[in-house]
mmCIF file of C-alpha atoms in Angstrom:
data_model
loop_
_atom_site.group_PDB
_atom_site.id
_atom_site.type_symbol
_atom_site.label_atom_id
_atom_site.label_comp_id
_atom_site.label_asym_id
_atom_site.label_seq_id
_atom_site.Cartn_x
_atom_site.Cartn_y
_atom_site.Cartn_z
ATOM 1 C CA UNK N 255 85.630 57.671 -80.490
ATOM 2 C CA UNK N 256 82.762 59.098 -82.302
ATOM 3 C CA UNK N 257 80.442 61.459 -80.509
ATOM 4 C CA UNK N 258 76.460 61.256 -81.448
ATOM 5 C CA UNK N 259 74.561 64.528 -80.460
ATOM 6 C CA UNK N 260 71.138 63.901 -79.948
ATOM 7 C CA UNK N 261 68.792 66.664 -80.967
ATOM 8 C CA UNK N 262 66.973 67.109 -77.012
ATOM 9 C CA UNK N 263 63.457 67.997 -79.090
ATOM 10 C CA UNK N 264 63.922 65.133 -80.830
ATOM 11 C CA UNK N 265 64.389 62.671 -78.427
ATOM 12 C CA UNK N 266 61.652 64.810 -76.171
ATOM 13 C CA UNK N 267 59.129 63.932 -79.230
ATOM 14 C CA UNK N 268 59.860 60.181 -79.207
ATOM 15 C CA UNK N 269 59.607 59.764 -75.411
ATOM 16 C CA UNK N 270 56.257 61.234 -76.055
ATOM 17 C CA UNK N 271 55.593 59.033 -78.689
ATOM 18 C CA UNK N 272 56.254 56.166 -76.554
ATOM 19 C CA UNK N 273 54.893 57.355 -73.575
ATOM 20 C CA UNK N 274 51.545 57.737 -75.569
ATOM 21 C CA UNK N 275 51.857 54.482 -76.970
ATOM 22 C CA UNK N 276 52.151 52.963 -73.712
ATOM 23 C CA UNK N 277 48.722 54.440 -72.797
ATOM 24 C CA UNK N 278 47.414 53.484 -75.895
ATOM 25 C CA UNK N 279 45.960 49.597 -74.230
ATOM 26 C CA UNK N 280 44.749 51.003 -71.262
ATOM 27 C CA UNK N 281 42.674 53.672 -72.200
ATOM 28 C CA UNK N 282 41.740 51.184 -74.977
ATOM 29 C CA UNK N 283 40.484 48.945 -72.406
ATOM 30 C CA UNK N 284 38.710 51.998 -70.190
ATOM 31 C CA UNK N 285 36.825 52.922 -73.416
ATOM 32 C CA UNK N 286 35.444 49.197 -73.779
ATOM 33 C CA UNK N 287 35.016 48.685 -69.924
ATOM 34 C CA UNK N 288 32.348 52.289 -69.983
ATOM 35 C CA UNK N 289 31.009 50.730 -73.054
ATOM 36 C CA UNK N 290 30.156 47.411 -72.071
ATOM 37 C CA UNK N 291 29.561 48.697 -68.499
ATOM 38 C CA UNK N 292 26.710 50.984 -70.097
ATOM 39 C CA UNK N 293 24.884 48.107 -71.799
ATOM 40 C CA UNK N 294 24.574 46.125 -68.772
ATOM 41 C CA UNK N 295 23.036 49.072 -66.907
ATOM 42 C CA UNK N 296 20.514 48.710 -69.678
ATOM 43 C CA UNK N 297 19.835 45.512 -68.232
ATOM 44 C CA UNK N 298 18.712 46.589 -64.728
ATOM 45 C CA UNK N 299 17.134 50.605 -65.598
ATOM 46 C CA UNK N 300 13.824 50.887 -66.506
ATOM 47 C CA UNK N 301 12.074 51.116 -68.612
ATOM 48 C CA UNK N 302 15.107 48.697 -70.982
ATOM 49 C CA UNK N 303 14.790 46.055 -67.569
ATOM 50 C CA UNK N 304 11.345 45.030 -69.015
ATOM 51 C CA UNK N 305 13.427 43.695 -72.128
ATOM 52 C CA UNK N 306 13.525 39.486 -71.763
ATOM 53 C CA UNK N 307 17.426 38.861 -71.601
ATOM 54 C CA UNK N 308 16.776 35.666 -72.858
ATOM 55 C CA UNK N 309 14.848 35.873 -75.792
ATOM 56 C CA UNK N 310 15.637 39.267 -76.672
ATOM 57 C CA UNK N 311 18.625 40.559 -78.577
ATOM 58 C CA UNK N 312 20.982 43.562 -77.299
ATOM 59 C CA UNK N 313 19.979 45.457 -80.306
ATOM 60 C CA UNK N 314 16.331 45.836 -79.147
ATOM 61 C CA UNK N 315 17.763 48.564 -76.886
ATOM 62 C CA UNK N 316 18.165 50.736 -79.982
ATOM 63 C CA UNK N 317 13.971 50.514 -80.668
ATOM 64 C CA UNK N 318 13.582 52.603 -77.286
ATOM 65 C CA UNK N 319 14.149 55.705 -75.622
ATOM 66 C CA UNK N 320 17.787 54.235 -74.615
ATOM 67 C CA UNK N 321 18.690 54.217 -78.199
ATOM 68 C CA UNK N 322 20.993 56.876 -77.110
ATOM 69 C CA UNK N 323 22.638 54.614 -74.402
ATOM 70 C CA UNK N 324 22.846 52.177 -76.759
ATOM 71 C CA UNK N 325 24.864 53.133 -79.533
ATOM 72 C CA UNK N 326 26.900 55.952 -77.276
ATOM 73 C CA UNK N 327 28.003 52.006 -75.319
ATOM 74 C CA UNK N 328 29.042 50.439 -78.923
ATOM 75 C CA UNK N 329 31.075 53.722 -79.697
ATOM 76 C CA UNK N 330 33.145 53.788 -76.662
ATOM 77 C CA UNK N 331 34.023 49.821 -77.762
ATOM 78 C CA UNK N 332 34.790 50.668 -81.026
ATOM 79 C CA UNK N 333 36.960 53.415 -80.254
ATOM 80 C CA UNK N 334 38.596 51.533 -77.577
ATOM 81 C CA UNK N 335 39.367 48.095 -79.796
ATOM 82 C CA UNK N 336 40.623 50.155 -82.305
ATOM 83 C CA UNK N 337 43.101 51.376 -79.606
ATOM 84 C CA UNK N 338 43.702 47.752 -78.449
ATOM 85 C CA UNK N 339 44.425 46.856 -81.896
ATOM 86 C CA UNK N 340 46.564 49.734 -83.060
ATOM 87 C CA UNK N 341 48.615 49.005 -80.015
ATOM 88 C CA UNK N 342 48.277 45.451 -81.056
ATOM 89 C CA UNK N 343 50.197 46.289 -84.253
ATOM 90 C CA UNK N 344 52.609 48.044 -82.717
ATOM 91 C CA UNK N 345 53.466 44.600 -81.312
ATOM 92 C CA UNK N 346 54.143 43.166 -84.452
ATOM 93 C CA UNK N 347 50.238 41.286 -84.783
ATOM 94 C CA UNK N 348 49.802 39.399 -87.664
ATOM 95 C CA UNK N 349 48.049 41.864 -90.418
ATOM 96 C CA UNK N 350 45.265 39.261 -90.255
ATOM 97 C CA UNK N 351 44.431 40.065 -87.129
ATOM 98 C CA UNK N 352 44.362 43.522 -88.034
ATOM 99 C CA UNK N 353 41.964 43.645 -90.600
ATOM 100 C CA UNK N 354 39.503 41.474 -88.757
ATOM 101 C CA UNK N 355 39.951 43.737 -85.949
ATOM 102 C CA UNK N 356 39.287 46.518 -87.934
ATOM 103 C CA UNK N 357 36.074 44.951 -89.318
ATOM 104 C CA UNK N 358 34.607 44.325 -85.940
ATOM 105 C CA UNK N 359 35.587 48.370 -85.024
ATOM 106 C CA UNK N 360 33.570 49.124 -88.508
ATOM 107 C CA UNK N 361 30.933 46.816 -88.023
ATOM 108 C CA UNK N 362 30.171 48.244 -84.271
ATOM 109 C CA UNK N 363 29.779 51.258 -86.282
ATOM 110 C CA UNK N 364 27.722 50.554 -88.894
ATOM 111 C CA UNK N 365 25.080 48.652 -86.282
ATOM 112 C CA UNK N 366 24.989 52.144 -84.667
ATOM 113 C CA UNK N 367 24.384 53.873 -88.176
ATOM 114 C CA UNK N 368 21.395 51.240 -88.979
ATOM 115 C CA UNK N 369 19.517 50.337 -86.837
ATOM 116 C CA UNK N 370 17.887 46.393 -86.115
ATOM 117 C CA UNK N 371 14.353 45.565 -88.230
ATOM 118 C CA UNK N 372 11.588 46.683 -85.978
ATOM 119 C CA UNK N 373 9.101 43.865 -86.863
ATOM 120 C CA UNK N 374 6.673 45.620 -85.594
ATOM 121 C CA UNK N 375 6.728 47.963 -88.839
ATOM 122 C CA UNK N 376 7.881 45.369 -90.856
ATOM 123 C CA UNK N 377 11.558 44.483 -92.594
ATOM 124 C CA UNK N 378 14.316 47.304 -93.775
ATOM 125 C CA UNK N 379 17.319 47.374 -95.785
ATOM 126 C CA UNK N 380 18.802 49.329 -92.663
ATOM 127 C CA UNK N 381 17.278 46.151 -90.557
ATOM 128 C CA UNK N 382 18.944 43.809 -92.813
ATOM 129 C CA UNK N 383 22.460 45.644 -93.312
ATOM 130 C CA UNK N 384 22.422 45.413 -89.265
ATOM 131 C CA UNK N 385 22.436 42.242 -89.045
ATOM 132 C CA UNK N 386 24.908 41.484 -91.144
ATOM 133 C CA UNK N 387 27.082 43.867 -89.400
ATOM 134 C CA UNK N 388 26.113 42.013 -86.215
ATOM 135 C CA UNK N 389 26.863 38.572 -87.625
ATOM 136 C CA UNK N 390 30.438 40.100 -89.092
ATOM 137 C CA UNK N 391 31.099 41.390 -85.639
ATOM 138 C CA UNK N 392 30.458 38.237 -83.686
ATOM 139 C CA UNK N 393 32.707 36.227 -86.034
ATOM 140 C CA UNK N 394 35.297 38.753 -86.368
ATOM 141 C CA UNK N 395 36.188 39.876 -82.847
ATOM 142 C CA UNK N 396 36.900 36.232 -81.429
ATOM 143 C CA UNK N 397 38.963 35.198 -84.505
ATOM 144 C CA UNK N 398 40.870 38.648 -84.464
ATOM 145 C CA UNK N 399 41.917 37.782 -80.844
ATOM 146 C CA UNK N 400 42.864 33.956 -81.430
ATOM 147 C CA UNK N 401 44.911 35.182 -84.219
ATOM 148 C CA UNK N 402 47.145 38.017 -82.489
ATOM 149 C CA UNK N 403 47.985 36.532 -79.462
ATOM 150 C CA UNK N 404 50.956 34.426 -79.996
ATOM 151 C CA UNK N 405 52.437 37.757 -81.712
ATOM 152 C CA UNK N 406 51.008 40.187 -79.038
ATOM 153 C CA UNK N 407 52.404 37.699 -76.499
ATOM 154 C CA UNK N 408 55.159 35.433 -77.383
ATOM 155 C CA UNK N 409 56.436 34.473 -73.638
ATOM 156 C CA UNK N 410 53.263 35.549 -71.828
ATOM 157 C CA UNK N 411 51.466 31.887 -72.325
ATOM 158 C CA UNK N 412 49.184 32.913 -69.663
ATOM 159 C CA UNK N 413 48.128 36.141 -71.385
ATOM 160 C CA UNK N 414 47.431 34.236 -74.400
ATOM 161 C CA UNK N 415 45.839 31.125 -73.051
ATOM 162 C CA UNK N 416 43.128 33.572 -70.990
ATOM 163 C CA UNK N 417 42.281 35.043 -73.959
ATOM 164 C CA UNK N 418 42.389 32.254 -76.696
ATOM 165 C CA UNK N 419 39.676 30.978 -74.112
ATOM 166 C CA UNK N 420 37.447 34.087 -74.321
ATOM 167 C CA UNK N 421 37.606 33.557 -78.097
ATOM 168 C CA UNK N 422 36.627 29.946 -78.271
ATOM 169 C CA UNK N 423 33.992 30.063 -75.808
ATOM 170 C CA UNK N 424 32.136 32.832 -77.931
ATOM 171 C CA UNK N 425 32.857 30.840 -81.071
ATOM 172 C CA UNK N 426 31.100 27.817 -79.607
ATOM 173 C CA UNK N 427 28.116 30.072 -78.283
ATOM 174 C CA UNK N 428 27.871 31.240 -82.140
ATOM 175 C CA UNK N 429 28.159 27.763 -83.506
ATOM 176 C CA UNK N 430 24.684 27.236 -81.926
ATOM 177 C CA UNK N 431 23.501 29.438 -84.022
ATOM 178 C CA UNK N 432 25.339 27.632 -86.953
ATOM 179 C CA UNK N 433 23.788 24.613 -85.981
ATOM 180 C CA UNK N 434 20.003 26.338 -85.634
ATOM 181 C CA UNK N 435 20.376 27.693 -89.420
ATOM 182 C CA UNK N 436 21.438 24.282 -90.360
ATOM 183 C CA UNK N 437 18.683 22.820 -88.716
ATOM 184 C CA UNK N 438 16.229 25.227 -90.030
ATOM 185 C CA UNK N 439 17.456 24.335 -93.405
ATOM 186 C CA UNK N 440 17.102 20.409 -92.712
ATOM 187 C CA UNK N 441 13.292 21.331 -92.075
ATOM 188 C CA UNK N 442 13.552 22.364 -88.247
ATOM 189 C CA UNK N 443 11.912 25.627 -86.868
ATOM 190 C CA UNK N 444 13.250 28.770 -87.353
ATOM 191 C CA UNK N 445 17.229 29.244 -86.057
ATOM 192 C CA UNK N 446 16.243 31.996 -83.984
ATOM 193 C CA UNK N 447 13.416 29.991 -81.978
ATOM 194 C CA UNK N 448 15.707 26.865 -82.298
ATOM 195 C CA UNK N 449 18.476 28.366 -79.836
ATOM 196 C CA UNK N 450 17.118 31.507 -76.489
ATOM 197 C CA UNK N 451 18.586 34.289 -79.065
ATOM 198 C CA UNK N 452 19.070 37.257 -76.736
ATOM 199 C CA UNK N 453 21.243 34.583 -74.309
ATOM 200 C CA UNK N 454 23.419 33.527 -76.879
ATOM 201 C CA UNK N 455 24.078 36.775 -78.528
ATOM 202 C CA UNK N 456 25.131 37.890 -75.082
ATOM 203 C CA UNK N 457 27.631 35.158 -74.492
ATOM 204 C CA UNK N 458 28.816 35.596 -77.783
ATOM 205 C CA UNK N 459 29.464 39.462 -77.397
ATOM 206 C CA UNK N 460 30.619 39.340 -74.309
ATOM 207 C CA UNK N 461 32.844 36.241 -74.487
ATOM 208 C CA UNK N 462 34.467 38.186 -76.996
ATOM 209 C CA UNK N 463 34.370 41.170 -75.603
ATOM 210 C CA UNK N 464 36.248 40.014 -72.475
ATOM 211 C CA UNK N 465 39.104 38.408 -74.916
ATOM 212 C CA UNK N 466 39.775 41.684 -76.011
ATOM 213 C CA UNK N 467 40.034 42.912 -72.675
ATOM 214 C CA UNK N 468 42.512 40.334 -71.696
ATOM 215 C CA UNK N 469 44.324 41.245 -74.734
ATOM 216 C CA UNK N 470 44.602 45.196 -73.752
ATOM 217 C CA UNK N 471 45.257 44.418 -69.950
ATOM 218 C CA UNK N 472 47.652 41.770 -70.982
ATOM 219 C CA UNK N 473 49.445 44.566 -72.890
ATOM 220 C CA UNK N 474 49.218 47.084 -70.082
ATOM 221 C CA UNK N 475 50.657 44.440 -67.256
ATOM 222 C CA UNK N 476 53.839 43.480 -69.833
ATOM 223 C CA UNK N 477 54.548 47.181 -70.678
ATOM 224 C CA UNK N 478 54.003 49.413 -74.270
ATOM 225 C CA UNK N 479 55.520 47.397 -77.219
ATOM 226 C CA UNK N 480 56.386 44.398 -75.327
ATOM 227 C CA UNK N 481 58.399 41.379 -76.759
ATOM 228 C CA UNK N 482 58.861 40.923 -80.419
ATOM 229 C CA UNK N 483 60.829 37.428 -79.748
ATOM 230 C CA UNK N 484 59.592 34.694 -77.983
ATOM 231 C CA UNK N 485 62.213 32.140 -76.583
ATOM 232 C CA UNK N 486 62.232 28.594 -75.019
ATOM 233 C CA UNK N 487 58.974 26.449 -73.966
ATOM 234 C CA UNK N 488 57.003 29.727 -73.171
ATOM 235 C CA UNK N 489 56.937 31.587 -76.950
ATOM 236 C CA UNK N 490 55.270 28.066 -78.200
ATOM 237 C CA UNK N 491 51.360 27.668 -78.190
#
């Protein structure tokens, strides 16, 4: 019989290791749950509260005195996806998913680095990098989420059906803006008087947004790396 001595530092560093990637999804989700908490106390504080919900986008918050509040909220959720995700991957999720995860974590970043076009002034290259950073986001996120699921979750259909929803629902709230640009182009009035702008962009952020939380609490409630195999009717869909 062959003995194997185990080094006790050794194994003392991986159970660290794994103990740390355990904790990995939920303080993943924490950091996005403070974020996303923060902007919707922008909502209801003056002097942001005077901001029309409906018509305005979230981005207007950065034109204020709450610009602070603002990007501080989209740092906490880009730290915390990029948790979610690198716990993703420890899962095995598809490198797809990765990389569009990793462009919504940049592109979170790069809206706080430049900020919207303040049309009061008049248009910016900063103004116009933001918002393709915003559009990049909005499309990313959702399709980062439908993509890792089935990997992150392969015998969790519940998991993955909860947030496959989250996803779709914010890709249908962006394809109205698809269909305003379209219609804009067709001769209609401008796509973001065709569709109420600020309401949309905050389904579509936070549609998406609450995929991703599924996907971390999903991976807190089934335990650190979870299951690489799926098996029988659940590890289809």
């Amino acid at each position: 019989m062959t003995v194997v001595d185990h080094d006790p530092a050794e194994v003392a560093t991986g159970t660290t290791r794994e103990r740390v990637a355990a904790l990995a999804p939920l303080a993943g989700l924490l950091a996005v749950v403070a974020g996303v908490v923060t902007l919707l106390v922008l909502h209801v504080v003056p002097p942001t509260n005077a901001l029309d919900p409906v018509r305005r986008t979230l981005s207007e918050y950065a034109l204020g005195e709450a610009k602070w509040a603002f990007d501080g909220s989209l740092v906490l959720i880009a730290v915390g996806s990029a948790l979610v995700f690198a716990s993703a991957a420890r899962r095995r999720a598809p490198t797809v998913a990765l990389l569009f995860g990793a462009v919504w974590t940049v592109s979170l970043l790069v809206i706080v680095a430049f900020t919207k076009t303040n049309w009061a002034v008049g248009p910016s290259i900063g103004g116009t990098i933001h918002r393709y950073a915003s559009v990049a986001a909005f499309v990313s996120l959702p399709v980062a989420v439908l993509v890792a699921v089935r990997r992150v979750f392969p015998d969790r259909p519940g998991w993955r059906w909860a947030a496959r929803g989250c996803a779709v629902v914010s890709l249908l709230w962006f394809g109205t803006i698809v269909v305003g640009a379209v219609n804009m182009a067709l001769g209609g009035p401008p796509w973001w008087r065709f569709v109420p702008l600020g309401l949309v962009e905050r389904m579509v952020a936070f549609a998406a947004v609450a995929g991703l939380a599924v996907l971390a609490l999903g991976m807190v409630r089934t335990g650190g790396m979870g299951h690489t195999h799926g098996t029988g009717e659940d590890a289809r869909g």
